[in-house]
Amino acid sequence: MVRAPRTCANTPQRGGERTPPAAALATEAHGANEWVRRGIERLVAAQALVTQLGLCALAGAPLSCVMEQAAAVVAQALDTEYSELLGLQPDGDTLVLRAGVGWGEGLVGRATVGAGKDSQGGYTLLASAPVVVEDLGTETRFTGSPLLRDHGVISGISVMILGTPRPFGVLGAHTRTRRVFGADDVHFIQGVANLVGLAIERERADEVLRHAERRFRNLVEEINDVVWETDVDLLLTYASPGTRIVFGCEPEEVLGRSPFDLIPPEEAADRRAAPRCAIRRRRPFSLLEHQAIRADGRVITLESSAVPTFDDHGAFSGYRGVSRDITRRKQAVQALQESEERYRGLAEASQDAIFTLDLEGRVRYVNPHAAALTSLSPEDLVGRQLENIFPPQLVERQRAALRAVAASGEHAHFEDEIPGAGGPLWHETCLIPLRDERGAVCTILGVSRDITRHKQVEEDLHRARLQSEEAYRREHRIASRFQTALLPPKEVRIPGFSLAYAYWPALAEADVGGDFYNLFEIDPRRWAVVIGDVAGKGLEAAAVAAAVQHSVVALARKEQDPAAILDTLREMPFSEEPGLLITVFLGVLQRNTGHLRYASAGHEPPLVCRSADGQLASLPPEGIALCGIAVPPHQTRHTVLEAGDILCLFTDGLPEARHGTRLLGVDRVGELLVAHRCQEPRAMVEVLYQAALAHSHGRLRDDIALLVFRRLAGKWT
């Protein structure tokens, strides 16, 4: 993005005189220094724009604002008359101009181009790679779109905005004059396109979550049951509005209390055992009946069902459940057990379906609510067999439950789906054996309650959890792909050196980290090696790591001193988070001499194993991590790698691999490096990783980036 000024050592002066050679050299040197200074200032400004765009996207700004800012950033940083952000339409055949700079009035949001070889944007999607055009008039790969030709476009650059399951579109910049766009321009605009893609993915994931949350909230707030959640200590962290009906108080009044605090003291000791037994087995509990005390002091009977919740590491984190007031149902059952006739009025008024059956499944009594489930009156139902009331598949389950209650003499609970005029209804039924004067079971009392709404809540709770997990996995995949894109895209070979490098994500954590490394050629004799780590995890850490790495690549091509590059990085606003720590080690390797010039900002000191005596040394640490505070300038240090010497660079995930409180440690890393110094770098990389994996018992909690170099004998030009 920065181009050198044209100079001449013998520029003609007035009267045909020429500047003396020494003065010309001084003038040229001053011009070159001024060009470098302006180039760095422009790079810092461009990086600040990209960082601001990334923070805007991560902060959840409206997608239209992110697109408009991206187009403005591209036009400003690349100094072009036009920039465009084309969105691929659902039909896949056209691209619409979603945002841009410099186009005619009214075109943004309306103008379209083809998604095939009839436009530069369409060809970019077909090629799946950056497209650079030096002269649109002589271009043969595709035909220029009317949009570009009508605006006199001559040169341009375009890249694809990645998406899932298909690309989102194209980001491009164009000029009215002939211009050659370089690799730095490609890297810059691709970085902006990646940020736009992340913003679009995140917006889609957020919309799915918002829809699920609205639906879940509406359902929970409509039912009269209490939907609740606890933390790992079984303290309530959420209670639904049904708390007002069941407990006679506001939901906020029960938060922070244990559900067992709402149980009468004389019953609490016995009822605590059942859930805690379930917790140890990590299993749900269902239809647990217990008493509770309302805010007005009245004792009620609740029926609670709950499932345990677990965090991302599989550790128990609490319970999520539903409790309903069954006081009236329990009172009805108890009354009917004492005297069916005495309490018939209560049964008649109950909103639950109450009925009695003989042992052959013949109806002896039904209340009006039970009769309403069929098309018959209570009088018509009495005396009928179950087969004459319900479908065969339902009758089979009912008769099995009747036989079980009659044989065991114990209560039974079950749920059934019953056909209804407005659609299927879910009912929860309790069957109670009634005994004659001899103690033999003679009648089955049934109490059934409509739980259709409750089942819908349970299904939506489950669906919301699955959607939440999918949204999390989607964000993790985005960040993981983003982080993978930071690594060298193919095998790197440096003449005169044997090398190997690898990156392994953490095995015990769900989020990706901010580890990064890179190897790139500065000129035919010099190579840069950079490795670093951004504190934190997830999309923000990956975005900051990308910004740091792209800045290092750009600065290294303009500045030869590693310390000066780190000083410049420290001044760049990579994140709005105060105190964000970024460690960086930067080395410039003279491949034909083995001379290494390096500087470090708080990163793990690399290890050097000397071939002459097998001695191990670490490169002296210098400087503190990049953290947004003023520190003294970094110092560039020097070392020489002789033939056979080994250089090992790594992130803190390697020495900090732990089992309990015991770390693998830098000393152990050095011992392994010395013990295996005769092996190839690829084998040494694998040995070090396997050692960390074994030490942590397969539960690495941090990412590991690892690079190993060995200088080869002989002369290399």
C-alpha positions as MATLAB code, in Angstrom:
seq = 'MVRAPRTCANTPQRGGERTPPAAALATEAHGANEWVRRGIERLVAAQALVTQLGLCALAGAPLSCVMEQAAAVVAQALDTEYSELLGLQPDGDTLVLRAGVGWGEGLVGRATVGAGKDSQGGYTLLASAPVVVEDLGTETRFTGSPLLRDHGVISGISVMILGTPRPFGVLGAHTRTRRVFGADDVHFIQGVANLVGLAIERERADEVLRHAERRFRNLVEEINDVVWETDVDLLLTYASPGTRIVFGCEPEEVLGRSPFDLIPPEEAADRRAAPRCAIRRRRPFSLLEHQAIRADGRVITLESSAVPTFDDHGAFSGYRGVSRDITRRKQAVQALQESEERYRGLAEASQDAIFTLDLEGRVRYVNPHAAALTSLSPEDLVGRQLENIFPPQLVERQRAALRAVAASGEHAHFEDEIPGAGGPLWHETCLIPLRDERGAVCTILGVSRDITRHKQVEEDLHRARLQSEEAYRREHRIASRFQTALLPPKEVRIPGFSLAYAYWPALAEADVGGDFYNLFEIDPRRWAVVIGDVAGKGLEAAAVAAAVQHSVVALARKEQDPAAILDTLREMPFSEEPGLLITVFLGVLQRNTGHLRYASAGHEPPLVCRSADGQLASLPPEGIALCGIAVPPHQTRHTVLEAGDILCLFTDGLPEARHGTRLLGVDRVGELLVAHRCQEPRAMVEVLYQAALAHSHGRLRDDIALLVFRRLAGKWT';
ca = [
       0.000    0.000    0.000;
       3.076    2.284    0.274;
       5.054    3.017   -2.872;
       8.648    4.417   -3.048;
       9.200    7.945   -4.376;
      11.088    8.293   -7.630;
      14.480   10.011   -7.173;
      17.490   10.770   -9.365;
      21.051   11.291   -8.099;
      21.944   13.885  -10.805;
      18.814   16.006  -11.129;
      19.464   18.957  -13.506;
      19.591   22.359  -11.778;
      19.263   25.917  -13.104;
      21.606   26.787  -15.950;
      22.147   23.124  -16.805;
      24.242   22.562  -13.669;
      24.041   19.232  -11.853;
      24.025   18.593   -8.112;
      27.375   17.263   -6.893;
      27.286   13.467   -6.234;
      27.611   13.814   -2.411;
      24.773   16.286   -2.186;
      22.631   14.129   -4.465;
      23.196   11.106   -2.246;
      22.235   13.109    0.851;
      19.115   14.376   -0.902;
      18.154   10.871   -1.970;
      18.771    9.475    1.541;
      16.622   12.189    3.070;
      13.845   11.443    0.573;
      14.030    7.720    1.301;
      13.859    8.277    5.058;
      10.916   10.593    4.610;
       9.191    7.964    2.432;
       9.727    5.272    5.075;
       8.354    7.579    7.775;
       5.276    8.397    5.737;
       4.837    4.723    4.861;
       4.869    3.691    8.521;
       2.436    6.464    9.405;
       0.113    5.340    6.636;
       0.398    1.706    7.721;
      -0.384    2.619   11.326;
      -3.368    4.645   10.158;
      -4.618    1.762    7.995;
      -4.169   -0.693   10.841;
      -6.060    1.631   13.163;
      -8.934    1.678   10.665;
      -8.974   -2.150   10.471;
      -8.814   -2.423   14.250;
     -11.698    0.028   14.613;
     -13.690   -2.005   12.069;
     -12.943   -5.246   13.922;
     -14.033   -3.770   17.249;
     -17.180   -2.413   15.624;
     -18.018   -5.881   14.277;
     -17.281   -7.623   17.589;
     -19.359   -5.062   19.498;
     -22.461   -6.120   17.566;
     -22.943   -2.939   15.503;
     -25.712   -3.100   12.832;
     -24.562   -5.067    9.817;
     -25.248   -2.162    7.447;
     -22.904    0.060    9.485;
     -20.159   -2.600    9.417;
     -20.481   -2.901    5.616;
     -20.427    0.874    5.074;
     -17.406    1.253    7.354;
     -15.607   -1.603    5.571;
     -16.121    0.067    2.190;
     -14.889    3.388    3.562;
     -11.820    1.762    5.174;
     -10.832    0.054    1.902;
     -11.186    3.226   -0.161;
      -9.270    5.348    2.363;
      -6.453    2.862    3.038;
      -5.877    1.897   -0.616;
      -6.397    5.478   -1.849;
      -8.899    4.489   -4.579;
     -11.768    6.414   -6.118;
     -14.194    3.498   -5.713;
     -14.809    0.663   -3.276;
     -17.624   -1.889   -3.370;
     -19.171   -4.535   -1.151;
     -21.257   -6.876   -3.309;
     -23.716   -9.269   -1.644;
     -24.596  -12.575   -3.312;
     -28.373  -12.800   -3.810;
     -30.388  -15.906   -2.774;
     -30.732  -16.959   -6.446;
     -26.928  -17.207   -6.679;
     -26.950  -15.499  -10.102;
     -26.535  -11.844   -9.155;
     -24.574   -9.628   -6.803;
     -26.089   -6.438   -5.389;
     -24.084   -3.355   -4.379;
     -24.720   -3.367   -0.600;
     -22.194   -0.632    0.281;
     -19.562    1.420   -1.496;
     -17.684    4.670   -2.015;
     -17.619    6.891   -5.117;
     -20.538    5.413   -7.088;
     -23.315    7.422   -8.703;
     -26.212    8.600   -6.593;
     -28.826    5.938   -5.865;
     -26.709    2.971   -7.014;
     -25.818    1.663   -3.546;
     -28.507   -0.813   -2.546;
     -29.900   -1.073   -6.119;
     -27.142   -1.728   -8.665;
     -26.487   -5.382   -9.549;
     -23.836   -7.316  -11.476;
     -23.746  -10.889  -12.680;
     -22.282  -13.640  -10.526;
     -20.525  -15.301  -13.468;
     -17.764  -14.389  -15.915;
     -19.612  -11.252  -16.962;
     -18.210   -9.277  -14.025;
     -15.068   -9.023  -11.922;
     -17.100   -9.774   -8.781;
     -18.616  -12.915  -10.309;
     -15.223  -14.111  -11.552;
     -13.808  -13.613   -8.042;
     -16.438  -16.031   -6.676;
     -15.686  -18.566   -9.431;
     -11.917  -18.331   -8.858;
     -12.245  -18.459   -5.036;
      -9.097  -16.312   -4.927;
      -8.126  -12.619   -5.021;
      -8.409  -11.035   -8.489;
      -6.134   -8.131   -9.522;
      -6.860   -6.188  -12.725;
      -4.245   -3.835  -14.160;
      -6.220   -2.747  -17.239;
      -9.928   -3.574  -17.527;
      -9.886   -2.707  -21.214;
      -7.456   -5.548  -22.058;
      -8.801   -8.046  -19.492;
      -9.503  -11.512  -21.014;
     -10.550  -13.573  -17.971;
     -13.974  -11.938  -17.771;
     -16.016   -9.120  -19.273;
     -16.273   -5.941  -17.289;
     -19.678   -5.118  -15.829;
     -21.517   -1.958  -16.959;
     -21.150   -0.645  -13.399;
     -17.343   -0.509  -13.745;
     -17.246    0.625  -17.358;
     -19.787    3.428  -16.832;
     -17.547    4.849  -14.100;
     -14.358    4.697  -16.188;
     -12.662    2.043  -14.058;
      -9.255    0.902  -15.340;
      -7.572   -1.013  -12.482;
      -8.983   -2.881   -9.523;
      -8.658   -5.568   -6.878;
     -11.366   -7.860   -5.443;
     -11.530  -10.665   -2.881;
     -14.212  -13.086   -1.733;
     -16.086  -12.638    1.571;
     -16.225  -16.159    2.973;
     -19.399  -17.578    4.484;
     -21.227  -20.782    5.378;
     -22.488  -22.711    3.443;
     -21.646  -20.365    0.538;
     -19.759  -17.066    0.140;
     -21.497  -13.887    1.305;
     -20.157  -11.829   -1.566;
     -17.162   -9.797   -2.794;
     -15.157   -6.813   -1.479;
     -13.296   -4.709   -4.046;
     -11.536   -1.412   -4.819;
     -11.102    0.313   -8.224;
      -9.304    3.283   -9.751;
      -9.802    5.426  -12.840;
      -6.051    5.395  -13.527;
      -3.725    2.536  -14.312;
      -2.311    1.028  -11.112;
      -0.564   -2.164   -9.996;
      -1.920   -3.578   -6.731;
       0.672   -5.549   -4.732;
       0.656   -8.405   -2.222;
       0.293   -5.987    0.707;
      -2.873   -4.605   -0.880;
      -4.253   -8.133   -1.309;
      -3.494   -9.030    2.322;
      -5.094   -5.818    3.564;
      -8.356   -6.080    1.641;
      -8.645   -9.811    2.421;
      -8.274   -9.013    6.118;
     -11.112   -6.491    5.879;
     -13.246   -9.052    3.986;
     -12.608  -11.635    6.710;
     -13.837   -9.190    9.356;
     -17.006   -8.510    7.344;
     -17.601  -12.266    7.010;
     -17.238  -12.717   10.753;
     -19.707   -9.889   11.396;
     -22.294  -11.462    9.059;
     -21.872  -14.930   10.646;
     -22.217  -13.443   14.098;
     -25.337  -11.462   13.123;
     -27.009  -14.639   11.831;
     -26.117  -16.596   14.973;
     -27.397  -13.772   17.180;
     -30.715  -13.673   15.317;
     -31.254  -17.415   15.874;
     -30.530  -16.981   19.579;
     -32.818  -13.944   19.887;
     -35.698  -15.818   18.255;
     -35.223  -18.828   20.538;
     -34.987  -16.614   23.625;
     -38.183  -14.707   22.748;
     -40.125  -17.901   22.229;
     -38.819  -19.477   25.427;
     -39.506  -16.331   27.469;
     -43.089  -16.059   26.210;
     -43.845  -19.679   27.007;
     -42.294  -19.535   30.478;
     -44.158  -16.355   31.387;
     -47.536  -17.731   30.285;
     -47.726  -20.901   32.397;
     -48.724  -20.992   36.055;
     -46.011  -23.497   37.003;
     -42.664  -22.300   38.348;
     -39.740  -22.798   35.967;
     -36.498  -22.515   37.941;
     -32.723  -22.933   37.751;
     -30.034  -23.391   40.402;
     -26.269  -23.105   40.504;
     -23.836  -25.821   41.588;
     -24.602  -25.054   45.260;
     -28.333  -25.560   44.614;
     -29.087  -21.861   45.098;
     -31.851  -20.448   42.884;
     -30.556  -18.263   40.051;
     -33.846  -17.970   38.124;
     -37.557  -18.266   38.903;
     -40.343  -17.660   36.380;
     -43.347  -15.331   36.870;
     -45.356  -18.367   37.992;
     -43.698  -17.775   41.379;
     -46.321  -15.118   42.069;
     -49.145  -17.664   41.742;
     -47.486  -20.645   43.429;
     -45.574  -18.922   46.261;
     -47.435  -15.620   46.484;
     -44.271  -13.498   46.112;
     -42.125  -11.902   43.424;
     -39.548  -14.122   41.668;
     -36.716  -11.891   42.912;
     -37.595  -12.714   46.528;
     -36.601  -16.389   46.173;
     -33.349  -15.863   44.198;
     -30.227  -16.800   46.119;
     -32.169  -19.225   48.330;
     -32.098  -23.007   48.180;
     -35.317  -24.742   47.106;
     -35.038  -26.699   50.357;
     -35.330  -23.432   52.306;
     -38.916  -23.256   51.046;
     -39.746  -26.699   52.504;
     -41.053  -27.084   56.071;
     -38.105  -27.896   58.415;
     -39.562  -31.216   59.538;
     -39.689  -32.423   55.908;
     -36.507  -30.828   54.538;
     -34.101  -33.464   55.906;
     -35.921  -36.312   54.187;
     -36.451  -34.491   50.890;
     -32.850  -33.364   50.520;
     -31.637  -36.907   49.998;
     -33.511  -37.619   46.756;
     -32.119  -34.777   44.606;
     -28.602  -35.124   45.972;
     -28.661  -38.843   45.199;
     -29.701  -37.950   41.661;
     -26.891  -35.361   41.464;
     -24.279  -37.960   42.305;
     -25.614  -40.096   39.457;
     -26.010  -37.021   37.191;
     -29.583  -38.058   36.471;
     -32.875  -36.167   36.437;
     -35.592  -36.594   39.033;
     -39.250  -36.655   38.095;
     -42.569  -36.064   39.854;
     -40.961  -35.554   43.260;
     -43.763  -34.587   45.663;
     -42.931  -32.332   48.603;
     -44.462  -29.598   50.706;
     -43.557  -25.925   50.458;
     -44.334  -22.768   52.425;
     -45.935  -19.820   50.639;
     -45.111  -16.220   51.491;
     -48.352  -15.981   53.492;
     -47.308  -18.996   55.597;
     -49.695  -21.467   53.987;
     -48.296  -24.952   53.313;
     -48.848  -26.301   49.807;
     -47.881  -29.501   47.999;
     -45.602  -29.266   44.965;
     -44.645  -31.786   42.330;
     -41.165  -31.102   40.925;
     -39.266  -32.478   37.954;
     -35.768  -31.392   36.992;
     -32.717  -32.285   34.927;
     -29.092  -31.621   35.865;
     -27.059  -29.122   33.844;
     -23.354  -29.412   33.097;
     -20.725  -26.913   31.985;
     -18.508  -27.201   28.921;
     -16.078  -29.443   30.829;
     -18.765  -31.920   31.874;
     -18.852  -30.729   35.481;
     -22.200  -30.515   37.275;
     -23.384  -26.863   37.303;
     -26.891  -27.025   38.756;
     -30.445  -28.045   38.003;
     -33.185  -26.776   35.692;
     -36.725  -27.787   36.490;
     -40.442  -27.156   36.780;
     -42.603  -27.221   39.920;
     -46.386  -27.187   39.976;
     -48.846  -26.731   42.787;
     -50.754  -30.036   43.195;
     -52.339  -29.100   46.490;
     -55.845  -29.253   45.097;
     -55.158  -32.559   43.403;
     -53.711  -34.059   46.550;
     -56.652  -32.795   48.572;
     -59.056  -34.310   46.070;
     -57.308  -37.679   46.171;
     -57.196  -37.730   49.953;
     -60.858  -36.770   50.193;
     -61.893  -39.456   47.750;
     -59.873  -42.076   49.606;
     -61.730  -41.254   52.836;
     -65.184  -41.152   51.335;
     -65.994  -41.008   47.651;
     -69.524  -39.789   48.244;
     -68.677  -37.285   50.966;
     -66.278  -35.383   48.750;
     -68.026  -35.855   45.407;
     -68.713  -32.126   45.226;
     -64.996  -31.391   45.417;
     -64.333  -33.812   42.582;
     -67.100  -32.294   40.524;
     -65.607  -28.820   40.898;
     -62.028  -29.877   40.251;
     -60.302  -28.731   37.075;
     -58.454  -32.055   37.003;
     -60.046  -35.119   35.406;
     -61.107  -37.454   38.252;
     -62.495  -40.944   37.659;
     -62.774  -44.427   39.183;
     -62.461  -47.794   37.435;
     -63.079  -51.343   38.540;
     -60.396  -53.969   38.029;
     -61.871  -54.907   34.616;
     -61.425  -51.353   33.345;
     -65.084  -50.404   33.557;
     -65.902  -46.768   34.390;
     -67.676  -46.315   37.713;
     -67.427  -42.529   38.039;
     -66.160  -39.514   36.063;
     -66.312  -35.854   36.946;
     -67.408  -33.252   34.352;
     -63.827  -32.305   33.492;
     -62.953  -35.923   32.688;
     -66.079  -36.313   30.581;
     -65.130  -33.188   28.617;
     -62.157  -35.096   27.197;
     -64.628  -37.282   25.273;
     -67.805  -36.633   23.312;
     -69.971  -38.327   25.977;
     -71.665  -37.087   29.129;
     -70.662  -38.410   32.598;
     -73.829  -40.515   32.689;
     -73.085  -42.081   29.298;
     -69.514  -42.921   30.311;
     -70.416  -44.826   33.481;
     -70.421  -48.558   32.784;
     -68.386  -48.365   29.587;
     -65.124  -50.258   29.035;
     -61.972  -48.364   28.134;
     -62.103  -49.913   24.656;
     -65.361  -48.062   24.004;
     -63.856  -44.662   24.896;
     -60.220  -44.437   23.741;
     -58.146  -45.562   20.701;
     -56.682  -49.119   20.853;
     -53.044  -48.021   21.277;
     -53.991  -45.812   24.242;
     -56.180  -48.507   25.845;
     -53.312  -50.996   25.762;
     -51.085  -48.690   27.852;
     -53.960  -47.870   30.236;
     -54.774  -51.517   30.916;
     -51.101  -52.298   31.541;
     -50.999  -49.521   34.146;
     -54.225  -50.793   35.772;
     -52.821  -54.313   36.066;
     -49.597  -53.004   37.599;
     -51.442  -50.945   40.259;
     -53.833  -53.792   41.115;
     -50.952  -56.255   41.451;
     -48.573  -54.051   43.454;
     -51.061  -52.012   45.470;
     -48.838  -48.957   44.830;
     -49.528  -45.633   43.178;
     -48.534  -45.226   39.525;
     -47.783  -42.129   37.456;
     -47.681  -41.975   33.670;
     -48.186  -39.555   30.800;
     -50.387  -40.088   27.742;
     -51.196  -38.298   24.523;
     -54.982  -38.142   24.110;
     -56.713  -37.150   20.846;
     -58.678  -33.902   21.193;
     -60.963  -31.798   19.024;
     -58.331  -29.068   18.719;
     -55.386  -31.441   18.433;
     -53.537  -33.931   20.668;
     -53.530  -33.260   24.429;
     -50.939  -34.453   26.925;
     -52.257  -35.646   30.276;
     -50.412  -36.749   33.385;
     -52.323  -39.395   35.304;
     -51.969  -40.724   38.833;
     -53.616  -44.093   39.597;
     -54.344  -44.866   43.257;
     -55.527  -48.260   44.522;
     -58.596  -48.176   46.806;
     -59.088  -51.145   49.150;
     -62.168  -52.821   50.531;
     -62.763  -53.705   54.168;
     -60.548  -56.769   53.799;
     -57.617  -54.678   52.463;
     -57.851  -56.014   48.924;
     -57.620  -53.635   45.953;
     -61.130  -53.286   44.529;
     -61.170  -49.920   42.732;
     -58.674  -47.716   40.949;
     -58.970  -43.972   41.513;
     -57.520  -41.836   38.755;
     -56.604  -38.148   38.740;
     -55.481  -36.718   35.408;
     -54.254  -33.226   34.603;
     -53.772  -31.472   31.280;
     -50.003  -30.907   30.908;
     -50.012  -29.982   27.214;
     -48.667  -26.510   27.956;
     -46.076  -27.945   30.296;
     -44.886  -30.393   27.607;
     -44.567  -27.539   25.143;
     -42.382  -25.670   27.617;
     -40.210  -28.763   28.124;
     -39.829  -29.223   24.365;
     -38.991  -25.567   23.854;
     -36.496  -25.670   26.720;
     -34.797  -28.587   25.024;
     -34.942  -26.897   21.608;
     -33.567  -23.653   23.026;
     -30.673  -25.531   24.633;
     -29.857  -27.267   21.339;
     -30.004  -23.954   19.463;
     -27.772  -22.319   22.058;
     -25.257  -25.155   21.784;
     -25.323  -24.960   17.983;
     -24.785  -21.180   18.068;
     -21.818  -21.679   20.393;
     -20.364  -24.395   18.148;
     -20.843  -22.091   15.134;
     -18.950  -19.243   16.827;
     -16.241  -21.712   17.845;
     -15.919  -22.933   14.231;
     -15.696  -19.343   12.985;
     -12.945  -18.464   15.471;
     -11.143  -21.769   14.794;
     -11.173  -21.205   11.021;
     -10.072  -17.616   11.606;
      -7.164  -18.757   13.787;
      -6.152  -21.497   11.321;
      -6.009  -18.833    8.601;
      -3.270  -17.064   10.616;
      -0.867  -20.018   10.241;
       1.531  -20.402    7.266;
      -0.624  -21.647    4.370;
       1.864  -24.215    3.088;
       5.174  -25.859    3.882;
       7.953  -23.272    4.245;
      11.521  -24.121    3.244;
      14.524  -21.982    4.144;
      17.753  -22.833    2.267;
      20.450  -23.804    4.746;
      18.007  -24.888    7.445;
      15.938  -27.918    8.314;
      12.767  -26.866   10.127;
       9.394  -28.046   11.375;
       6.474  -26.260   12.934;
       3.004  -27.181   14.202;
      -0.007  -25.855   16.043;
      -2.300  -27.884   18.323;
      -5.533  -26.519   19.834;
      -6.350  -27.153   23.494;
      -8.120  -30.463   24.208;
      -9.843  -29.497   27.493;
     -11.204  -26.055   26.526;
     -14.084  -25.168   24.167;
     -12.756  -21.798   22.974;
      -9.843  -21.245   20.627;
      -6.930  -19.223   21.936;
      -4.847  -16.355   20.632;
      -1.611  -18.246   19.785;
      -0.021  -17.394   16.406;
       3.222  -17.812   14.494;
       4.550  -17.088   11.007;
       7.581  -17.559    8.775;
       8.029  -15.317    5.774;
      10.801  -14.185    3.412;
      11.885  -10.564    3.709;
      14.398  -10.739    0.850;
      16.441  -13.570   -0.749;
      18.847  -13.733    2.237;
      16.687  -12.746    5.200;
      13.721  -14.544    6.760;
      11.477  -13.372    9.584;
      10.153  -15.673   12.295;
       7.419  -14.434   14.638;
       5.561  -16.184   17.428;
       3.152  -14.738   19.981;
       0.133  -15.144   22.201;
      -2.892  -12.915   22.902;
      -4.424  -13.226   26.367;
      -7.984  -14.552   26.291;
      -9.909  -16.826   23.975;
     -12.581  -16.750   21.299;
     -13.242  -14.424   18.367;
     -11.745  -11.300   19.932;
      -8.438  -13.007   20.761;
      -8.258  -14.462   17.234;
      -9.053  -11.050   15.688;
      -6.345   -9.304   17.733;
      -3.851  -12.060   16.837;
      -4.656  -11.519   13.141;
      -4.135   -7.767   13.451;
      -0.784   -8.198   15.223;
       0.470  -10.742   12.706;
      -0.530   -8.693    9.644;
       1.129   -5.632   11.194;
       4.375   -7.546   11.785;
       4.421   -8.781    8.173;
       3.873   -5.283    6.792;
       6.377   -3.580    9.116;
       9.102   -6.184    8.546;
       9.148   -5.369    4.860;
       9.863   -1.695    5.631;
      11.901   -1.798    8.848;
      15.014   -3.964    9.406;
      15.338   -3.560   13.182;
      13.180   -6.043   15.221;
      13.181   -3.721   18.246;
      11.849   -0.814   16.181;
       9.059   -3.042   14.854;
       7.999   -3.990   18.399;
       8.122   -0.333   19.455;
       5.746    0.483   16.590;
       3.426   -2.419   17.512;
       3.190   -1.134   21.076;
       1.716    2.140   19.782;
      -1.018    0.430   17.715;
      -4.578    0.225   19.159;
      -5.257   -3.491   18.713;
      -8.122   -3.628   21.226;
     -10.319   -1.347   23.327;
      -9.994   -3.740   26.266;
      -7.718   -2.056   28.832;
      -4.636   -3.992   29.828;
      -4.932   -6.679   27.123;
      -1.624   -8.587   27.147;
       0.070   -9.564   23.870;
       3.429  -11.352   23.884;
       5.564  -11.311   20.715;
       8.997  -12.673   19.766;
      10.375  -11.405   16.434;
      13.587  -12.647   14.859;
      15.291  -11.800   11.554;
      17.458  -14.719   10.351;
      20.358  -14.283    7.900;
      20.075  -17.702    6.328;
      23.542  -17.863    4.736;
      25.414  -16.853    7.916;
      23.104  -18.080   10.689;
      23.075  -14.594   12.200;
      19.848  -13.996   14.181;
      18.771  -10.496   15.246;
      15.798  -10.588   17.614;
      13.661   -8.694   20.104;
      10.999   -9.897   22.531;
       7.932   -8.360   24.157;
       7.337  -10.597   27.157;
       7.287  -13.895   25.205;
       8.682  -17.240   26.392;
      12.493  -17.149   25.750;
      13.432  -19.483   22.858;
      15.909  -22.303   23.568;
      19.178  -22.889   21.653;
      20.980  -26.247   21.726;
      24.616  -25.920   20.570;
      25.938  -28.764   18.426;
      29.555  -28.262   19.511;
      29.053  -29.304   23.153;
      25.338  -30.108   23.494;
      24.886  -27.205   25.889;
      21.449  -25.637   26.221;
      20.869  -21.903   26.522;
      17.862  -19.611   26.384;
      17.865  -16.345   24.481;
      17.835  -13.571   27.116;
      14.304  -12.168   27.701;
      13.845   -8.451   27.115;
      10.890   -6.126   27.339;
       7.398   -6.636   28.736;
       4.263   -7.724   26.937;
       2.337   -5.264   24.773;
      -0.300   -3.931   27.152;
      -0.980   -0.303   26.271;
       1.414    1.304   28.753;
       4.555    3.349   28.090;
       7.836    1.432   28.516;
      11.466    2.049   27.477;
      12.305    1.188   23.846;
      13.012   -2.468   23.059;
      16.586   -3.598   22.448;
      17.688   -5.747   19.512;
      19.943   -8.641   20.523;
      22.139  -10.914   18.408;
      23.193  -14.538   18.283;
      24.700  -16.855   15.656;
      23.471  -20.339   14.838;
      26.429  -22.511   13.854;
      26.119  -25.656   11.745;
      24.060  -28.228   13.680;
      22.724  -25.722   16.245;
      19.024  -26.051   17.103;
      16.622  -23.152   17.761;
      13.270  -23.950   19.464;
      10.421  -21.407   19.812;
       7.117  -22.132   21.580;
       4.076  -20.586   23.269;
       3.330  -21.006   26.982;
       0.924  -23.890   26.362;
       3.974  -26.217   26.115;
       5.811  -25.557   29.429;
       2.519  -24.906   31.252;
       0.959  -28.275   30.376;
      -0.194  -29.401   33.807;
      -1.482  -32.296   35.822;
      -3.080  -30.849   38.923;
      -0.678  -28.145   40.061;
       2.431  -29.755   38.536;
       3.714  -28.103   35.326;
       5.788  -29.692   32.577;
       8.200  -26.732   32.865;
      10.838  -25.121   30.640;
      13.575  -27.273   32.216;
      11.866  -30.459   31.034;
      11.385  -28.973   27.566;
      15.125  -28.259   27.434;
      16.020  -31.794   28.612;
      13.916  -33.321   25.844;
      15.463  -30.978   23.269;
      19.006  -32.023   24.271;
      18.119  -35.723   24.477;
      16.661  -35.744   20.945;
      18.988  -33.174   19.324;
      20.242  -35.728   16.781;
      16.757  -36.284   15.363;
      15.116  -34.310   12.591;
      13.158  -31.184   13.621;
       9.867  -32.840   12.661;
      10.573  -35.701   15.097;
      11.603  -33.245   17.846;
       8.346  -31.308   17.423;
       6.357  -34.535   17.847;
       8.396  -35.597   20.914;
       7.746  -32.271   22.672;
       4.012  -32.343   21.944;
       3.620  -35.967   23.081;
       5.455  -35.104   26.306;
       2.978  -32.275   27.015;
       0.048  -34.527   26.136;
       1.242  -37.332   28.421;
       2.027  -34.954   31.300;
      -1.494  -33.446   31.180;
      -3.113  -36.897   30.866;
      -4.649  -35.856   27.554;
      -6.225  -32.638   28.938;
      -4.198  -29.776   27.455;
      -5.834  -26.547   28.657;
      -4.025  -24.165   26.312;
      -3.060  -24.091   22.636;
       0.528  -24.941   21.674;
       2.509  -23.357   18.820;
       5.964  -24.867   18.276;
       8.818  -24.217   15.799;
      12.193  -26.040   15.626;
      15.113  -25.013   13.342;
      18.457  -26.755   12.703;
      21.181  -25.040   10.692;
      22.651  -27.344    8.061;
      26.359  -27.712    7.347;
      27.899  -26.386    4.134;
      27.739  -23.121    2.249;
      24.337  -21.873    1.173;
      23.962  -18.944   -1.164;
];
